[in-house]
XYZ file of C-alpha atoms in Angstrom:
90
model
C 80.318 114.781 99.847
C 80.996 112.838 97.018
C 79.585 109.637 95.963
C 81.100 107.431 94.261
C 82.504 104.835 96.401
C 85.957 103.195 95.908
C 86.311 99.959 93.743
C 86.090 96.732 96.425
C 90.032 96.131 95.655
C 90.512 99.794 96.910
C 88.316 98.839 99.781
C 89.609 95.913 100.583
C 93.187 98.014 100.537
C 91.905 100.306 102.663
C 90.570 98.065 104.797
C 94.171 95.730 105.219
C 96.215 99.670 105.786
C 93.979 100.096 108.812
C 94.357 97.011 110.132
C 97.971 97.383 109.331
C 98.439 101.057 111.234
C 95.797 100.322 113.871
C 97.412 96.983 114.829
C 94.123 96.152 114.507
C 92.940 92.897 114.754
C 89.047 93.338 114.049
C 87.427 92.266 111.259
C 86.916 95.686 109.487
C 83.810 96.604 107.757
C 82.525 100.750 106.649
C 80.892 101.297 109.274
C 83.236 100.050 112.416
C 83.617 103.410 114.128
C 87.243 104.094 114.157
C 87.862 105.678 116.970
C 86.779 102.595 119.085
C 88.691 100.554 117.757
C 91.302 99.289 120.414
C 94.404 101.037 120.923
C 93.421 103.992 118.831
C 94.535 107.161 119.825
C 95.213 110.450 118.087
C 98.686 109.794 117.230
C 97.806 106.265 115.352
C 94.761 108.222 113.337
C 97.128 110.453 112.691
C 99.765 108.518 111.240
C 96.659 106.103 109.512
C 95.639 109.460 107.430
C 99.247 109.849 106.403
C 100.186 106.245 105.649
C 96.834 106.409 103.420
C 97.832 109.910 101.609
C 100.478 108.294 100.583
C 98.224 104.168 99.974
C 96.167 105.975 97.525
C 97.720 109.415 96.292
C 95.357 112.341 97.854
C 96.103 114.784 100.339
C 93.524 114.669 103.033
C 94.633 117.721 105.060
C 94.492 118.704 109.105
C 90.893 118.776 108.539
C 90.348 115.485 108.067
C 91.234 114.351 111.447
C 88.277 115.381 113.089
C 85.832 113.735 110.263
C 86.736 110.662 110.692
C 84.176 108.377 112.685
C 84.392 105.772 110.318
C 86.018 103.506 107.731
C 83.357 104.855 105.267
C 84.696 108.307 106.377
C 87.964 107.711 105.259
C 86.606 106.686 101.815
C 84.506 109.295 101.112
C 87.384 111.917 102.098
C 89.763 109.979 99.623
C 87.248 110.566 96.798
C 86.360 113.757 97.686
C 90.182 114.237 97.270
C 90.291 112.408 93.691
C 87.553 114.658 92.764
C 89.092 118.258 94.054
C 91.855 116.689 91.815
C 90.007 115.842 88.881
C 88.637 119.223 88.674
C 91.225 121.284 88.840
C 92.884 119.485 86.391
C 90.803 120.104 83.852
């Protein structure tokens, strides 16, 4: 798993996207357990990951769903997807 994480502006974009898609007013931290946020269900999680793919221009795939526990996990998935794309492009 990639240890290089996002820059602060991207992290804030991710946190905003999570709050928007999960309709969550709570503060989002890197260690926030996504599935324990109020009102989260499997469809909202799927919509969130679709929005992450569009917003960050990455391909996470369906295998990402069970990997998401925390907000940091989503960040790692984004970075890993970028790394895979970069390695294929070079």
